[in-house]
Amino acid sequence: MRNALTTKLFAAILISSSLSGCGVLAVGGVVAGTSIMADRRTPAVQSIDKGIELEAGNALAKRYGDNAHINVTSFNQKVLLTGEVKDADIKGQAGAYVKANKNVRSVFNELVVGPNSTYTARANDSYLESKIKTQMIFTDKLPSNSMAIVAEGSSVYLMGILTQNEAAIAKKVASNADGVKDVYAYFDIISEAEKIRLEKEGKADESQPNTMPKQ
């Protein structure tokens, strides 16, 4: 029990540090190892997701410049696009560009046509994300390290590999957070049996079902 609480506290500190720009990388290699083992994606898929985010994020920023502010989030090779674009054409082009990536399973294009958000608005989004992530960490029976949480304006987007019960808990936690208007869930839903298998193996199957609920 004490070890579990210590791990959660450490995770909360890591979230705060990363958002403030003061990154904590590892202590004797323990933090990095714990993160990988707690994630239901395989290390290979985690690497692919990071590659998708970096490649697509850089390419779209270079292509559209000040005409767009696009955030790229990839989890289990499912990609979420959030932010603002100058017009509908850019929104469609951005979605098509990401979808053409051979490593991308599906794309959820939540880009909004309108002016780019202010730095104040983005700071508020970061604060909301950190608040919800911390609440997820301290919620029992919720694999917070196997989820991605994105806040854009008053909307929150959830991705991850969860059971139906875990998904319901995650959506409830996000919905109850102050300042949240809407919650959109794009989970890969797994069975209880698959959950047990993943907990034993410490890794996720690379071929999760491609469910796309928007609730």
Short mmCIF file of C-alpha atoms in Angstrom, two decimals:
data_model
loop_
_atom_site.label_atom_id
_atom_site.label_comp_id
_atom_site.label_asym_id
_atom_site.label_seq_id
_atom_site.Cartn_x
_atom_site.Cartn_y
_atom_site.Cartn_z
CA MET A 1 0.00 0.00 0.00
CA ARG A 2 2.76 2.40 0.96
CA ASN A 3 4.72 1.58 -2.21
CA ALA A 4 1.62 2.21 -4.34
CA LEU A 5 1.06 5.59 -2.71
CA THR A 6 4.71 6.52 -3.20
CA THR A 7 4.48 5.62 -6.89
CA LYS A 8 1.37 7.77 -7.32
CA LEU A 9 2.97 10.71 -5.57
CA PHE A 10 6.06 10.35 -7.76
CA ALA A 11 3.86 10.28 -10.86
CA ALA A 12 2.07 13.43 -9.75
CA ILE A 13 5.42 15.18 -9.27
CA LEU A 14 6.49 14.08 -12.75
CA ILE A 15 3.32 15.55 -14.28
CA SER A 16 3.83 18.86 -12.52
CA SER A 17 7.51 18.96 -13.48
CA SER A 18 6.92 18.21 -17.15
CA LEU A 19 4.22 20.84 -17.46
CA SER A 20 6.34 23.49 -15.76
CA GLY A 21 9.29 22.76 -18.04
CA CYS A 22 11.44 21.26 -15.28
CA GLY A 23 11.57 17.68 -16.47
CA VAL A 24 12.43 14.83 -14.12
CA LEU A 25 13.82 12.07 -16.29
CA ALA A 26 14.73 9.19 -13.97
CA VAL A 27 16.16 8.17 -10.65
CA GLY A 28 18.51 5.26 -11.19
CA GLY A 29 16.42 4.25 -14.19
CA VAL A 30 13.43 3.41 -11.99
CA VAL A 31 11.01 6.04 -13.26
CA ALA A 32 11.42 5.21 -16.94
CA GLY A 33 11.07 1.48 -16.30
CA THR A 34 7.98 1.93 -14.17
CA SER A 35 6.36 4.08 -16.84
CA ILE A 36 6.83 1.48 -19.55
CA MET A 37 5.60 -1.39 -17.39
CA ALA A 38 2.48 0.52 -16.31
CA ASP A 39 1.57 1.37 -19.89
CA ARG A 40 -0.60 -1.22 -21.61
CA ARG A 41 1.05 -0.45 -24.95
CA THR A 42 4.17 -2.37 -25.86
CA PRO A 43 7.41 -0.37 -25.79
CA ALA A 44 7.43 -0.65 -29.60
CA VAL A 45 3.99 0.94 -29.91
CA GLN A 46 4.95 3.66 -27.42
CA SER A 47 7.90 4.47 -29.66
CA ILE A 48 5.70 4.51 -32.76
CA ASP A 49 3.26 6.87 -31.06
CA LYS A 50 6.04 9.26 -30.11
CA GLY A 51 7.36 9.16 -33.66
CA ILE A 52 3.92 9.96 -35.09
CA GLU A 53 3.54 12.94 -32.76
CA LEU A 54 6.96 14.37 -33.58
CA GLU A 55 6.83 13.83 -37.34
CA ALA A 56 3.25 15.00 -37.86
CA GLY A 57 3.51 17.88 -35.41
CA ASN A 58 6.66 19.26 -37.02
CA ALA A 59 5.40 18.75 -40.57
CA LEU A 60 2.05 20.45 -39.97
CA ALA A 61 3.64 23.38 -38.13
CA LYS A 62 6.08 23.88 -41.01
CA ARG A 63 3.37 23.55 -43.64
CA TYR A 64 0.79 25.93 -42.16
CA GLY A 65 2.79 28.26 -39.93
CA ASP A 66 0.64 30.96 -38.31
CA ASN A 67 -2.42 29.76 -40.20
CA ALA A 68 -2.87 26.93 -37.73
CA HIS A 69 -2.14 25.77 -34.20
CA ILE A 70 -2.32 21.98 -34.29
CA ASN A 71 -1.70 19.56 -31.43
CA VAL A 72 -0.99 15.94 -32.40
CA THR A 73 -1.63 13.22 -29.81
CA SER A 74 -1.08 9.56 -30.67
CA PHE A 75 -2.03 6.65 -28.42
CA ASN A 76 -1.94 3.06 -29.60
CA GLN A 77 -1.52 4.43 -33.13
CA LYS A 78 -4.83 6.30 -32.99
CA VAL A 79 -4.27 10.02 -33.58
CA LEU A 80 -6.16 12.97 -32.15
CA LEU A 81 -5.84 16.42 -33.74
CA THR A 82 -6.85 19.40 -31.62
CA GLY A 83 -6.33 23.14 -31.91
CA GLU A 84 -7.34 25.79 -34.39
CA VAL A 85 -7.00 26.31 -38.15
CA LYS A 86 -7.69 29.25 -40.43
CA ASP A 87 -10.21 27.45 -42.63
CA ALA A 88 -11.93 24.14 -43.35
CA ASP A 89 -9.50 23.32 -46.15
CA ILE A 90 -6.56 23.29 -43.75
CA LYS A 91 -8.54 21.12 -41.33
CA GLY A 92 -9.22 18.56 -44.03
CA GLN A 93 -5.68 18.63 -45.38
CA ALA A 94 -4.18 18.16 -41.92
CA GLY A 95 -6.41 15.17 -41.24
CA ALA A 96 -5.60 13.61 -44.61
CA TYR A 97 -1.86 14.12 -44.10
CA VAL A 98 -1.86 12.30 -40.77
CA LYS A 99 -4.15 9.54 -42.00
CA ALA A 100 -1.70 8.80 -44.84
CA ASN A 101 0.97 7.80 -42.30
CA LYS A 102 1.38 4.02 -42.57
CA ASN A 103 1.64 3.67 -38.78
CA VAL A 104 -1.66 5.48 -38.09
CA ARG A 105 -4.73 3.30 -37.48
CA SER A 106 -7.31 6.08 -37.32
CA VAL A 107 -7.59 9.86 -37.01
CA PHE A 108 -9.96 11.91 -34.87
CA ASN A 109 -9.97 15.40 -36.36
CA GLU A 110 -11.22 17.78 -33.66
CA LEU A 111 -9.61 20.88 -35.16
CA VAL A 112 -11.71 24.04 -34.86
CA VAL A 113 -11.94 26.64 -37.60
CA GLY A 114 -11.09 29.97 -36.01
CA PRO A 115 -8.27 32.17 -34.71
CA ASN A 116 -5.34 30.57 -32.92
CA SER A 117 -5.77 30.26 -29.17
CA THR A 118 -3.91 32.70 -26.93
CA TYR A 119 -0.99 31.70 -24.74
CA THR A 120 -3.22 32.31 -21.73
CA ALA A 121 -5.80 29.88 -23.07
CA ARG A 122 -3.10 27.27 -23.70
CA ALA A 123 -1.75 27.71 -20.19
CA ASN A 124 -5.26 27.15 -18.85
CA ASP A 125 -5.54 23.99 -20.94
CA SER A 126 -2.24 22.71 -19.52
CA TYR A 127 -3.45 23.41 -16.00
CA LEU A 128 -6.72 21.59 -16.64
CA GLU A 129 -4.85 18.60 -18.08
CA SER A 130 -2.53 18.41 -15.07
CA LYS A 131 -5.45 18.66 -12.67
CA ILE A 132 -7.35 15.83 -14.35
CA LYS A 133 -4.23 13.66 -14.67
CA THR A 134 -3.55 14.05 -10.97
CA GLN A 135 -7.14 13.09 -10.15
CA MET A 136 -6.82 10.04 -12.40
CA ILE A 137 -3.61 8.97 -10.64
CA PHE A 138 -5.30 9.01 -7.25
CA THR A 139 -8.42 7.19 -8.48
CA ASP A 140 -8.49 3.52 -7.50
CA LYS A 141 -8.77 0.87 -10.21
CA LEU A 142 -7.81 3.30 -12.97
CA PRO A 143 -4.65 2.69 -15.08
CA SER A 144 -3.73 6.36 -15.46
CA ASN A 145 -0.42 5.54 -17.17
CA SER A 146 -2.30 3.82 -19.98
CA MET A 147 -4.23 6.93 -20.94
CA ALA A 148 -3.73 10.21 -22.79
CA ILE A 149 -5.62 13.29 -21.61
CA VAL A 150 -5.91 16.39 -23.78
CA ALA A 151 -7.69 19.62 -22.84
CA GLU A 152 -8.60 22.17 -25.51
CA GLY A 153 -10.72 25.06 -24.32
CA SER A 154 -13.45 23.62 -22.14
CA SER A 155 -13.36 20.22 -23.85
CA VAL A 156 -11.40 17.18 -22.67
CA TYR A 157 -10.37 14.29 -24.90
CA LEU A 158 -9.51 10.86 -23.48
CA MET A 159 -7.59 8.06 -25.18
CA GLY A 160 -6.29 4.79 -23.79
CA ILE A 161 -6.59 1.03 -23.42
CA LEU A 162 -9.24 0.38 -20.77
CA THR A 163 -11.99 -2.01 -19.76
CA GLN A 164 -15.58 -0.80 -20.01
CA ASN A 165 -15.67 -0.19 -16.25
CA GLU A 166 -12.37 1.71 -16.28
CA ALA A 167 -13.61 3.83 -19.19
CA ALA A 168 -16.74 4.78 -17.28
CA ILE A 169 -14.67 5.78 -14.24
CA ALA A 170 -12.28 7.84 -16.35
CA LYS A 171 -15.10 9.71 -18.08
CA LYS A 172 -16.74 10.42 -14.73
CA VAL A 173 -13.53 11.81 -13.23
CA ALA A 174 -12.96 14.07 -16.23
CA SER A 175 -16.58 15.22 -16.35
CA ASN A 176 -16.57 16.17 -12.67
CA ALA A 177 -13.46 18.35 -12.94
CA ASP A 178 -14.10 22.07 -12.58
CA GLY A 179 -13.97 23.93 -15.87
CA VAL A 180 -14.84 20.96 -18.09
CA LYS A 181 -17.75 21.39 -20.48
CA ASP A 182 -17.53 18.31 -22.70
CA VAL A 183 -15.71 14.98 -22.52
CA TYR A 184 -14.91 12.97 -25.66
CA ALA A 185 -13.68 9.39 -25.24
CA TYR A 186 -11.72 7.48 -27.89
CA PHE A 187 -10.79 4.36 -25.96
CA ASP A 188 -9.71 0.92 -27.08
CA ILE A 189 -12.02 -1.22 -24.93
CA ILE A 190 -10.61 -4.52 -23.69
CA SER A 191 -12.15 -7.38 -21.74
CA GLU A 192 -11.46 -8.17 -18.10
CA ALA A 193 -9.60 -11.28 -19.26
CA GLU A 194 -7.36 -9.17 -21.50
CA LYS A 195 -6.77 -6.76 -18.62
CA ILE A 196 -5.57 -9.63 -16.44
CA ARG A 197 -3.29 -10.84 -19.21
CA LEU A 198 -1.76 -7.41 -19.63
CA GLU A 199 -1.22 -7.02 -15.90
CA LYS A 200 0.61 -10.34 -15.85
CA GLU A 201 2.74 -9.60 -18.88
CA GLY A 202 3.20 -5.88 -18.25
CA LYS A 203 2.55 -5.02 -21.86
CA ALA A 204 -0.34 -4.58 -24.29
CA ASP A 205 -1.19 -6.58 -27.36
CA GLU A 206 -0.20 -4.57 -30.43
CA SER A 207 -3.52 -5.30 -32.19
CA GLN A 208 -6.18 -3.68 -30.03
CA PRO A 209 -9.75 -3.43 -31.36
CA ASN A 210 -10.30 -0.19 -33.25
CA THR A 211 -13.31 1.21 -31.38
CA MET A 212 -14.17 4.85 -31.92
CA PRO A 213 -16.83 5.90 -29.38
CA LYS A 214 -17.57 9.61 -29.00
CA GLN A 215 -19.51 10.13 -25.82
#
